[in-house]
Short mmCIF file of C-alpha atoms in Angstrom, two decimals:
data_model
loop_
_atom_site.label_atom_id
_atom_site.label_comp_id
_atom_site.label_asym_id
_atom_site.label_seq_id
_atom_site.Cartn_x
_atom_site.Cartn_y
_atom_site.Cartn_z
CA MET A 754 -28.28 -0.43 2.59
CA GLN A 755 -31.43 1.10 1.99
CA SER A 756 -34.31 -0.04 4.30
CA ALA A 757 -38.18 0.64 3.63
CA GLU A 758 -38.17 2.28 7.26
CA ASP A 759 -35.73 4.96 6.25
CA TYR A 760 -38.35 6.69 3.90
CA TYR A 761 -40.76 6.79 6.92
CA GLN A 762 -38.41 8.74 9.45
CA ARG A 763 -36.99 12.18 9.43
CA PHE A 764 -33.66 12.23 6.95
CA LEU A 765 -31.15 12.98 9.72
CA PHE A 766 -32.32 9.72 11.71
CA SER A 767 -32.30 7.67 8.56
CA THR A 768 -28.82 8.77 7.44
CA ALA A 769 -27.44 8.24 10.84
CA ILE A 770 -28.75 4.39 10.91
CA ARG A 771 -27.64 4.01 7.23
CA TRP A 772 -24.26 5.28 8.07
CA LEU A 773 -24.35 2.53 11.00
CA ARG A 774 -25.39 -0.01 8.43
CA TYR A 775 -22.35 0.78 6.09
CA PHE A 776 -19.92 0.76 9.11
CA PHE A 777 -21.38 -2.67 10.71
CA ALA A 778 -21.40 -4.21 7.20
CA ALA A 779 -17.58 -3.45 6.88
CA ILE A 780 -17.00 -4.86 10.17
CA SER A 781 -18.81 -8.04 9.37
CA LEU A 782 -16.51 -8.45 6.11
CA LEU A 783 -13.21 -7.68 7.52
CA LEU A 784 -13.11 -7.76 11.23
CA PRO A 785 -12.10 -11.48 11.42
CA SER A 786 -9.48 -11.31 8.66
CA ILE A 787 -8.06 -8.09 9.84
CA TYR A 788 -7.58 -9.84 13.51
CA VAL A 789 -6.06 -12.87 11.74
CA ALA A 790 -3.65 -10.73 9.70
CA LEU A 791 -2.84 -8.57 12.84
CA LEU A 792 -1.94 -11.60 14.94
CA THR A 793 0.17 -13.36 12.01
CA PHE A 794 1.81 -10.71 10.30
CA HIS A 795 1.50 -7.35 11.55
CA GLN A 796 1.95 -7.83 15.60
CA GLU A 797 3.95 -4.32 15.57
CA MET A 798 0.55 -2.61 14.72
CA VAL A 799 -1.12 -3.92 17.92
CA PRO A 800 -0.13 -2.16 21.67
CA GLY A 801 2.00 -3.84 23.54
CA SER A 802 -0.43 -4.15 26.30
CA LEU A 803 -3.06 -5.53 24.22
CA LEU A 804 -0.66 -7.98 22.27
CA ILE A 805 0.63 -9.43 25.56
CA SER A 806 -3.05 -9.97 26.74
CA MET A 807 -3.73 -11.77 23.51
CA ALA A 808 -0.75 -13.75 23.42
CA THR A 809 -1.56 -14.90 27.31
CA SER A 810 -5.12 -15.69 26.04
CA ARG A 811 -3.76 -18.04 23.16
CA GLU A 812 -0.71 -19.57 24.83
CA ALA A 813 -2.77 -22.89 25.29
CA VAL A 814 -4.62 -22.70 21.88
CA PRO A 815 -2.85 -25.47 19.69
CA PHE A 816 -4.16 -23.89 16.22
CA PRO A 817 -2.96 -20.85 14.34
CA ALA A 818 -5.27 -17.94 14.25
CA LEU A 819 -6.29 -19.05 10.89
CA VAL A 820 -7.53 -22.13 11.50
CA GLU A 821 -9.22 -20.78 14.80
CA ALA A 822 -10.95 -18.35 12.99
CA LEU A 823 -12.20 -20.50 10.40
CA LEU A 824 -13.45 -23.00 12.84
CA MET A 825 -15.47 -20.41 14.80
CA GLU A 826 -16.86 -18.91 11.70
CA VAL A 827 -18.23 -22.33 10.57
CA THR A 828 -19.56 -23.18 14.07
CA PHE A 829 -21.34 -19.62 14.35
CA GLU A 830 -22.75 -19.92 10.45
CA ALA A 831 -23.98 -23.54 11.60
CA LEU A 832 -25.70 -22.16 14.80
CA ARG A 833 -27.43 -19.36 12.94
CA GLU A 834 -28.76 -21.68 10.27
CA ALA A 835 -29.91 -24.12 12.91
CA GLY A 836 -31.66 -21.25 14.47
CA VAL A 837 -33.26 -20.47 11.30
CA ARG A 838 -34.40 -24.06 10.67
CA LEU A 839 -35.96 -24.51 14.00
CA PRO A 840 -39.33 -23.25 15.05
CA LYS A 841 -39.71 -19.83 15.75
CA GLN A 842 -40.24 -20.24 19.50
CA ILE A 843 -37.16 -22.33 20.12
CA GLY A 844 -34.76 -21.46 17.23
CA ALA A 845 -33.43 -17.87 18.76
CA ALA A 846 -33.14 -19.44 22.26
CA VAL A 847 -31.11 -22.51 20.80
CA SER A 848 -28.93 -20.53 18.49
CA ILE A 849 -27.98 -17.88 21.65
CA VAL A 850 -27.73 -20.46 24.21
CA GLY A 851 -25.71 -22.87 22.03
CA ALA A 852 -23.32 -19.95 21.07
CA LEU A 853 -22.82 -19.02 24.67
CA VAL A 854 -22.16 -22.71 25.72
CA ILE A 855 -20.22 -23.93 22.97
CA GLY A 856 -18.07 -20.64 23.01
CA GLN A 857 -17.28 -20.87 26.96
CA ALA A 858 -16.51 -24.65 26.53
CA ALA A 859 -14.24 -24.11 23.91
CA VAL A 860 -12.41 -21.42 25.58
CA GLN A 861 -12.03 -23.57 28.44
CA ALA A 862 -10.99 -26.47 26.51
CA GLY A 863 -8.47 -24.43 24.91
CA LEU A 864 -9.46 -24.96 21.64
CA VAL A 865 -10.03 -21.14 20.91
CA SER A 866 -8.97 -18.30 22.82
CA ALA A 867 -11.40 -15.55 24.12
CA PRO A 868 -10.56 -12.69 21.94
CA MET A 869 -11.52 -14.66 18.82
CA VAL A 870 -14.88 -15.50 20.36
CA ILE A 871 -15.57 -11.93 20.99
CA ILE A 872 -14.41 -10.84 17.40
CA VAL A 873 -16.70 -13.62 16.07
CA ALA A 874 -19.51 -12.54 18.16
CA ILE A 875 -19.27 -8.86 17.25
CA THR A 876 -18.93 -10.13 13.45
CA GLY A 877 -22.15 -11.90 13.98
CA ILE A 878 -23.97 -9.17 15.66
CA SER A 879 -22.81 -6.82 13.11
CA SER A 880 -24.22 -8.89 10.04
CA PHE A 881 -27.56 -8.54 11.62
CA MET A 882 -27.28 -4.48 10.76
CA ILE A 883 -27.76 -5.54 7.22
CA PRO A 884 -31.30 -5.11 6.16
CA ARG A 885 -31.96 -7.38 3.49
CA TYR A 886 -31.19 -11.18 4.13
CA ILE A 887 -30.02 -11.71 0.14
CA THR A 888 -27.46 -8.96 0.44
CA GLY A 889 -26.05 -10.36 3.85
CA LEU A 890 -25.59 -13.95 2.29
CA PRO A 891 -22.77 -12.65 0.18
CA ILE A 892 -20.83 -10.85 2.68
CA ARG A 893 -21.13 -13.91 4.78
CA LEU A 894 -19.74 -16.14 2.26
CA LEU A 895 -16.93 -13.67 1.37
CA ARG A 896 -15.62 -13.70 4.96
CA PHE A 897 -14.06 -16.93 4.47
CA PRO A 898 -11.78 -15.78 1.57
CA PHE A 899 -10.93 -12.90 3.30
CA ILE A 900 -9.73 -14.77 6.21
CA LEU A 901 -7.71 -17.09 4.25
CA LEU A 902 -6.05 -14.14 2.21
CA ALA A 903 -5.06 -12.42 5.63
CA GLY A 904 -3.72 -15.75 6.88
CA SER A 905 -1.63 -16.14 3.80
CA LEU A 906 -0.75 -12.47 2.85
CA GLY A 907 -1.67 -10.43 5.95
CA LEU A 908 -3.12 -6.97 5.04
CA LEU A 909 -1.57 -7.02 1.53
CA GLY A 910 -4.05 -10.11 1.05
CA ILE A 911 -7.18 -8.11 2.52
CA MET A 912 -6.43 -5.15 0.16
CA SER A 913 -6.10 -7.43 -2.75
CA GLY A 914 -9.24 -9.18 -2.15
CA PHE A 915 -10.89 -5.92 -1.37
CA ILE A 916 -9.74 -4.36 -4.81
CA ALA A 917 -10.66 -7.60 -6.66
CA LEU A 918 -13.94 -7.36 -5.00
CA VAL A 919 -14.69 -3.79 -6.18
CA LEU A 920 -13.51 -4.97 -9.84
CA HIS A 921 -15.95 -7.48 -9.91
CA LEU A 922 -18.71 -5.41 -8.69
CA CYS A 923 -17.87 -2.86 -11.63
CA SER A 924 -18.21 -5.30 -14.16
CA LEU A 925 -21.55 -6.88 -13.13
CA LYS A 926 -24.41 -5.93 -14.88
CA SER A 927 -28.37 -6.44 -14.31
CA PHE A 928 -30.71 -6.02 -17.36
CA ASN A 929 -27.67 -4.26 -19.05
CA VAL A 930 -27.59 -1.84 -16.18
CA PRO A 931 -24.13 -1.62 -14.42
CA TYR A 932 -24.65 -2.84 -10.91
CA LEU A 933 -23.06 0.13 -9.22
CA SER A 934 -24.84 2.44 -11.35
CA GLY A 935 -26.42 3.95 -8.29
CA VAL A 936 -23.00 5.28 -7.24
CA VAL A 937 -22.93 8.33 -9.47
CA LYS A 938 -23.29 11.99 -8.59
CA SER A 939 -26.92 12.08 -9.57
CA GLU A 940 -27.83 9.19 -7.24
CA LEU A 941 -25.84 10.12 -3.91
CA LYS A 942 -28.90 11.53 -2.51
CA ASP A 943 -30.23 8.18 -1.72
CA ILE A 944 -26.95 6.21 -1.35
CA LEU A 945 -24.63 7.55 1.69
CA ILE A 946 -27.28 9.52 2.90
CA ARG A 947 -30.96 9.58 2.82
CA SER A 948 -31.85 13.17 1.27
CA PRO A 949 -35.17 14.79 2.39
CA ILE A 950 -37.95 13.50 0.01
CA TRP A 951 -38.61 16.98 -1.62
CA MET A 952 -35.06 16.77 -2.86
CA MET A 953 -35.16 13.55 -4.37
CA ASP A 954 -37.11 14.61 -7.41
CA GLU A 955 -35.43 13.04 -10.71
CA ARG A 956 -35.71 9.44 -11.57
CA PRO A 957 -32.14 7.55 -12.15
CA GLU A 958 -30.42 8.69 -15.30
CA LEU A 959 -30.03 5.09 -16.53
CA ASN A 960 -33.64 4.54 -16.54
CA GLN A 961 -33.82 6.56 -19.91
CA VAL A 962 -37.30 7.49 -19.30
CA THR A 963 -39.14 10.29 -21.13
CA ASN A 964 -39.86 12.27 -17.99
CA LYS A 965 -36.80 12.52 -15.75
CA TYR A 966 -38.97 13.89 -12.74
CA ARG A 967 -40.76 11.74 -10.35
CA GLN A 968 -42.57 14.63 -8.81
CA ALA A 969 -43.37 18.20 -9.04
CA GLN A 970 -40.13 20.38 -8.61
CA GLY A 971 -40.11 23.35 -5.95
CA LEU A 972 -41.69 21.17 -3.30
CA MET A 973 -39.29 22.43 -0.61
CA PRO A 974 -41.33 23.32 2.75
CA ASN A 975 -41.63 26.91 3.89
CA SER A 976 -40.40 26.83 7.48
CA ALA A 977 -42.05 29.98 8.36
CA GLN A 978 -45.36 28.36 7.87
CA GLY A 979 -44.05 25.62 10.40
CA THR A 980 -44.43 22.61 7.79
CA ASN A 981 -42.44 19.60 8.03
CA ASP A 982 -38.97 19.22 5.94
CA GLU A 983 -39.81 15.65 5.23
#
């Protein structure tokens, strides 16, 4: 979830924004599946007043929550890709207006419920928080298997899918380097947080370089001189 802008801002701001990216990436991946699981298997976990409101909005919907979620997700992805392929001047307008018009028409026609439109909209907005397009693609695709697992096994299916995903990531290698090699103690200075530049003085351990230091040590600024802590 690193972005180039993180290293040109103060570390507190960069860390807060990075936490937001992780949070919304999880929402983008799991929110529709959690919604489907709660409506299908775990209604007791939803507060009573909220459950009544959701049931009222779904009263005229002929599809189960699983089909409803898949239908809206496919429609949203189609609108997103259409906006990307169209010229820049009209692409964004077409995707936004199309989403509003189709969502409102689908709710009025009774094909989908209003809460599902809200869930899909939040999911779509959350996916734009991911800084790299190539990183967001797997999350967009994995959303559909998680929805299917939620519709068939509930929260147990979501947990099983998440465990399988983590195990798969642990087994991946790129140029004989484990994919999750960055999630180790020596690299945590630039994973969940973005430490000050003067603290990130060592190169990754798996690089196996002769000189493990990328910069001179002891570069901590002297606050008494009024220097910047970056």
